[in-house]
Coordinates of C-alpha atoms in Angstrom, one line a residue:
M1030 CA 0.0 0.0 0.0
S1031 CA 1.3 3.5 -0.8
A1032 CA 2.3 5.7 2.0
C1033 CA 0.4 8.9 2.9
P1034 CA 1.6 11.6 0.5
F1035 CA 1.7 14.2 3.2
G1036 CA 3.8 12.2 5.7
N1037 CA 7.3 13.4 6.8
S1038 CA 9.4 10.4 6.1
A1039 CA 12.3 11.5 8.1
A1040 CA 10.2 12.3 11.2
A1041 CA 8.3 9.0 10.7
Q1042 CA 11.5 7.0 10.8
A1043 CA 13.0 8.7 13.8
P1044 CA 12.2 7.1 17.1
S1045 CA 10.5 9.2 19.7
Q1046 CA 13.0 10.5 22.2
S1047 CA 10.6 11.3 25.0
K1048 CA 6.9 11.1 25.8
P1049 CA 4.8 14.3 25.8
A1050 CA 4.9 16.0 29.1
R1051 CA 1.1 16.5 29.0
T1052 CA -1.7 14.3 27.8
S1053 CA -3.8 16.0 25.1
A1054 CA -7.6 16.3 25.5
G1055 CA -8.1 14.1 22.5
E1056 CA -5.9 11.3 24.0
R1057 CA -7.8 11.5 27.3
I1058 CA -11.1 11.2 25.5
V1059 CA -9.9 8.1 23.7
H1060 CA -8.8 6.4 26.9
E1061 CA -11.9 7.5 28.8
E1062 CA -14.1 6.0 26.1
Q1063 CA -12.1 2.8 26.3
A1064 CA -11.6 2.8 22.5
Q1065 CA -10.2 -0.5 21.1
L1066 CA -6.6 0.3 20.0
E1067 CA -5.0 -3.1 19.7
F1068 CA -5.8 -5.3 16.7
D1069 CA -3.3 -8.1 16.8
G1070 CA -5.3 -11.1 15.7
R1071 CA -8.6 -9.2 15.6
M1072 CA -10.6 -7.9 12.7
S1073 CA -10.1 -4.2 12.1
Y1074 CA -12.0 -1.7 9.9
G1075 CA -9.6 -2.2 7.1
D1076 CA -9.9 -6.0 7.3
Y1077 CA -13.7 -6.0 7.2
L1078 CA -13.9 -3.6 4.2
Q1079 CA -11.0 -5.3 2.4
L1080 CA -9.4 -1.9 2.0
D1081 CA -6.0 -3.3 1.0
A1082 CA -7.6 -4.7 -2.2
I1083 CA -9.8 -1.7 -2.8
L1084 CA -7.1 1.0 -2.2
N1085 CA -4.5 -0.9 -4.3
A1086 CA -6.9 -1.3 -7.3
Q1087 CA -6.0 2.0 -8.8
K1088 CA -3.3 1.4 -11.4
P1089 CA -2.7 4.5 -13.6
L1090 CA -1.2 3.7 -17.0
S1091 CA -0.1 7.2 -17.8
P1092 CA 2.3 9.5 -16.0
D1093 CA -0.4 12.2 -15.7
H1094 CA -1.6 13.2 -12.3
N1095 CA -5.2 13.4 -13.3
E1096 CA -5.6 9.8 -14.3
M1097 CA -6.2 8.9 -10.6
L1098 CA -9.3 11.1 -10.6
F1099 CA -10.6 9.3 -13.7
I1100 CA -10.0 5.8 -12.3
V1101 CA -11.5 6.6 -8.8
Q1102 CA -14.5 8.3 -10.4
H1103 CA -15.4 5.2 -12.4
Q1104 CA -14.5 2.6 -9.8
T1105 CA -16.7 4.3 -7.1
S1106 CA -19.5 4.6 -9.7
E1107 CA -19.3 0.8 -10.3
L1108 CA -19.5 0.2 -6.5
W1109 CA -22.6 2.4 -6.3
I1110 CA -24.1 0.5 -9.3
K1111 CA -23.4 -2.8 -7.6
L1112 CA -25.4 -1.6 -4.7
M1113 CA -28.1 -0.3 -7.0
L1114 CA -28.4 -3.7 -8.7
H1115 CA -28.7 -5.4 -5.3
E1116 CA -31.5 -3.1 -4.2
L1117 CA -33.2 -3.1 -7.6
A1118 CA -33.3 -6.9 -7.7
A1119 CA -34.9 -7.0 -4.3
A1120 CA -37.5 -4.3 -5.3
I1121 CA -38.5 -6.3 -8.4
A1122 CA -38.8 -9.4 -6.3
G1123 CA -40.9 -7.5 -3.8
I1124 CA -43.3 -6.3 -6.4
A1125 CA -43.6 -9.7 -8.0
N1126 CA -44.5 -11.2 -4.5
D1127 CA -46.9 -8.4 -3.5
Q1128 CA -44.5 -7.1 -0.8
L1129 CA -44.9 -3.5 -1.6
P1130 CA -43.7 -1.7 1.6
D1131 CA -40.3 -3.4 1.3
A1132 CA -40.2 -2.8 -2.4
F1133 CA -40.9 0.9 -1.9
K1134 CA -38.0 1.1 0.6
K1135 CA -35.7 -0.4 -1.9
L1136 CA -36.8 1.8 -4.8
A1137 CA -36.4 4.9 -2.7
R1138 CA -32.8 3.8 -1.9
V1139 CA -32.1 3.2 -5.6
S1140 CA -33.3 6.7 -6.3
K1141 CA -30.9 8.1 -3.7
I1142 CA -28.0 6.0 -5.1
M1143 CA -28.8 7.5 -8.5
E1144 CA -28.5 11.0 -6.9
Q1145 CA -25.1 10.1 -5.7
L1146 CA -24.1 9.1 -9.2
V1147 CA -25.5 12.4 -10.5
H1148 CA -23.3 14.4 -8.1
A1149 CA -20.2 12.3 -9.0
W1150 CA -20.2 14.0 -12.4
D1151 CA -19.4 17.3 -10.6
V1152 CA -16.0 15.9 -9.6
L1153 CA -15.1 14.5 -13.0
A1154 CA -16.1 17.9 -14.5
T1155 CA -13.1 19.4 -12.8
M1156 CA -11.0 17.6 -15.4
T1157 CA -10.2 20.0 -18.3
P1158 CA -9.9 19.0 -21.9
P1159 CA -6.0 19.1 -22.0
E1160 CA -5.9 17.0 -18.8
Y1161 CA -8.2 14.3 -20.3
S1162 CA -6.3 14.4 -23.6
A1163 CA -3.1 13.5 -21.7
I1164 CA -4.6 10.2 -20.5
R1165 CA -7.0 9.4 -23.3
P1166 CA -4.4 7.4 -25.4
Y1167 CA -3.8 5.1 -22.5
L1168 CA -7.5 4.1 -22.3
A1169 CA -7.4 2.3 -25.7
Q1170 CA -11.0 1.2 -26.4
S1171 CA -12.1 0.9 -22.8
S1172 CA -15.3 2.9 -22.1
G1173 CA -18.1 3.0 -19.6
F1174 CA -20.2 2.0 -22.5
Q1175 CA -18.9 -1.5 -21.8
S1176 CA -19.9 -1.7 -18.1
W1177 CA -21.8 -5.0 -17.6
Q1178 CA -23.3 -3.7 -14.4
Y1179 CA -24.7 -0.6 -16.0
R1180 CA -26.1 -2.8 -18.8
C1181 CA -27.9 -4.9 -16.2
I1182 CA -29.4 -1.7 -14.8
E1183 CA -30.6 -0.7 -18.2
F1184 CA -32.1 -4.1 -18.8
S1185 CA -33.7 -4.3 -15.4
M1186 CA -35.3 -0.9 -15.9
G1187 CA -36.7 -2.0 -19.2
N1188 CA -34.4 -0.6 -21.8
K1189 CA -33.8 -3.9 -23.6
N1190 CA -31.3 -3.7 -26.5
A1191 CA -30.1 -7.0 -27.9
A1192 CA -27.0 -5.5 -29.5
M1193 CA -25.7 -4.4 -26.1
R1194 CA -25.1 -8.0 -25.0
Q1195 CA -22.2 -8.3 -27.5
P1196 CA -19.6 -6.3 -25.6
H1197 CA -19.6 -9.0 -22.9
A1198 CA -19.5 -12.0 -25.2
H1199 CA -15.7 -12.5 -24.5
R1200 CA -16.5 -13.1 -20.8
P1201 CA -18.9 -16.1 -20.6
D1202 CA -19.4 -15.5 -16.8
L1203 CA -20.4 -11.9 -17.3
S1204 CA -22.3 -12.6 -20.5
A1205 CA -24.5 -15.1 -18.6
I1206 CA -25.4 -12.4 -16.0
V1207 CA -26.2 -9.8 -18.6
Q1208 CA -28.3 -12.4 -20.6
S1209 CA -30.3 -13.2 -17.5
A1210 CA -31.2 -9.5 -17.0
Y1211 CA -32.1 -9.3 -20.7
E1212 CA -34.5 -12.2 -20.5
A1213 CA -36.1 -11.3 -17.2
P1214 CA -39.2 -9.2 -16.7
S1215 CA -38.2 -5.6 -16.0
L1216 CA -39.2 -3.4 -13.0
Y1217 CA -42.0 -1.9 -15.1
D1218 CA -43.1 -5.3 -16.5
Q1219 CA -43.5 -6.6 -12.9
S1220 CA -45.3 -3.4 -11.9
L1221 CA -47.9 -3.9 -14.7
R1222 CA -48.4 -7.6 -13.7
L1223 CA -49.1 -6.4 -10.2
L1224 CA -51.7 -4.0 -11.5
K1225 CA -53.3 -6.9 -13.4
R1226 CA -53.4 -9.0 -10.3
R1227 CA -55.1 -6.2 -8.4
G1228 CA -57.9 -6.1 -11.0
I1229 CA -56.7 -3.0 -12.9
P1230 CA -57.5 -3.6 -16.7
V1231 CA -54.0 -4.0 -18.1
P1232 CA -54.0 -5.8 -21.5
D1233 CA -52.5 -9.3 -21.8
S1234 CA -50.1 -8.0 -24.5
H1235 CA -48.3 -6.1 -21.7
T1236 CA -48.3 -8.8 -19.0
Q1237 CA -47.6 -11.9 -21.0
R1238 CA -45.2 -10.7 -23.6
D1239 CA -41.6 -11.5 -24.7
W1240 CA -39.6 -9.8 -22.0
R1241 CA -36.6 -9.5 -24.3
L1242 CA -38.3 -7.0 -26.5
P1243 CA -38.3 -3.3 -26.0
Y1244 CA -41.4 -2.1 -24.1
P1245 CA -44.2 -0.8 -26.4
A1246 CA -46.1 2.2 -25.0
S1247 CA -49.8 1.6 -24.8
E1248 CA -52.9 3.8 -24.4
A1249 CA -54.6 0.9 -22.6
V1250 CA -51.8 0.9 -20.0
E1251 CA -52.1 4.7 -19.6
N1252 CA -55.8 4.3 -19.0
A1253 CA -55.0 1.6 -16.4
W1254 CA -52.7 4.0 -14.5
L1255 CA -55.3 6.7 -14.9
V1256 CA -57.7 4.6 -12.9
I1257 CA -55.2 4.6 -10.1
Y1258 CA -54.2 8.2 -10.2
R1259 CA -57.9 9.3 -10.3
N1260 CA -58.6 7.2 -7.2
P1261 CA -55.5 7.4 -5.1
D1262 CA -57.4 6.7 -1.8
Q1263 CA -58.8 3.5 -3.2
Y1264 CA -55.5 2.4 -4.8
W1265 CA -53.0 4.1 -2.4
D1266 CA -50.2 1.5 -2.6
L1267 CA -50.4 1.3 -6.4
Y1268 CA -50.5 5.1 -6.6
Q1269 CA -47.4 5.2 -4.4
L1270 CA -45.8 2.7 -6.8
G1271 CA -46.4 5.0 -9.7
E1272 CA -44.7 7.8 -7.8
E1273 CA -41.7 5.7 -6.8
L1274 CA -41.3 4.8 -10.5
T1275 CA -41.5 8.5 -11.3
D1276 CA -38.9 9.4 -8.8
L1277 CA -36.6 6.7 -10.1
E1278 CA -36.8 7.7 -13.7
D1279 CA -36.5 11.4 -12.8
A1280 CA -33.2 10.6 -11.1
F1281 CA -32.1 8.5 -14.0
R1282 CA -32.8 11.3 -16.5
L1283 CA -30.7 13.7 -14.4
W1284 CA -27.8 11.2 -14.4
R1285 CA -28.0 10.9 -18.2
F1286 CA -28.1 14.7 -18.6
R1287 CA -25.1 15.3 -16.4
H1288 CA -23.3 12.5 -18.3
V1289 CA -23.9 14.3 -21.6
T1290 CA -22.8 17.7 -20.3
T1291 CA -19.7 16.4 -18.5
V1292 CA -18.6 14.5 -21.6
E1293 CA -19.2 17.6 -23.8
R1294 CA -17.3 19.8 -21.4
V1295 CA -14.3 17.5 -21.2
I1296 CA -14.0 16.1 -24.7
G1297 CA -16.3 18.2 -26.9
F1298 CA -17.6 16.3 -29.8
K1299 CA -14.8 13.8 -30.2
R1300 CA -15.8 10.2 -30.7
G1301 CA -15.9 8.1 -27.6
T1302 CA -13.2 5.5 -26.8
G1303 CA -15.9 2.8 -27.0
G1304 CA -16.5 3.7 -30.7
T1305 CA -19.8 5.7 -30.3
G1306 CA -20.2 9.3 -31.4
G1307 CA -19.7 10.4 -27.8
V1308 CA -22.0 13.3 -27.1
S1309 CA -24.3 12.5 -30.1
Y1310 CA -24.9 9.0 -28.8
L1311 CA -25.5 10.2 -25.2
R1312 CA -28.0 12.9 -26.4
K1313 CA -30.0 10.2 -28.2
M1314 CA -30.1 8.3 -24.9
L1315 CA -31.8 11.3 -23.3
D1316 CA -34.9 10.5 -25.4
V1317 CA -35.3 7.0 -24.0
V1318 CA -38.3 6.8 -21.7
L1319 CA -38.5 3.9 -19.3
F1320 CA -42.0 4.1 -17.9
P1321 CA -43.8 6.1 -20.6
E1322 CA -47.4 5.9 -19.4
I1323 CA -46.4 7.2 -15.9
W1324 CA -45.4 10.4 -17.7
T1325 CA -48.1 10.8 -20.4
L1326 CA -51.0 10.2 -17.9
R1327 CA -50.2 13.5 -16.3
T1328 CA -51.6 15.4 -19.2
Q1329 CA -55.0 13.7 -18.7
L1330 CA -55.3 14.6 -15.0

């Protein structure tokens, strides 16, 4: 593990010649509170969190100072996405099993995680175009476009795209995970199946369909949601589900928008390292609507 960059190596190596004449207030508090200070053979904070592995996972390839920011930004985002997948899977299972209070808790957490990811772009935006240009050649063709975890998020949220399985074909283990998310009912699919079970008139075309296909917006589904939104007291938990979905897509849209603006700020209109048009591709993604009827019904209220 690398040493603290602010440490005084000479002072650190010199043995203490004498103990302080007076005990500091901070030291007294530590002893008064009986803080655990010895960890020989005991699990410490670093042991529990596997910090040696995490903090040694940053391996800059360029000599440029700013590459550390780029690496940490994306590694921490992947950790948040891992938690998001964990919570989203539990929320989908909760909806499928009519356990809505628990599912709502998980969906609210996913929305908060997405807010964290939105604010993370503020840090990356401190990287200027010349700073990014200095590290870009070292990235080769690697790109966030290839994140298998993010692809599972997109698939679980209903943005099914068969072509996006291909970047993971070289890793059978990861390809199987992505394929599973691609074939499974999405969060919105399970929500509509719940409405159907509750007697709301959702057409069979949207509750017994091929889950691998992109979701087709439906006037009949909008009318089903309108029944709920016009009678919130009667269908309170389903009404709350609609608003949880709204919160989640709202946060997701903000993340996509900050992604576009950050990329444009840092690289302009250069093509992305993953081969896409960069900003042009990301702007097209802004038009993707995950839960369309949740938004269109508002015009009718």
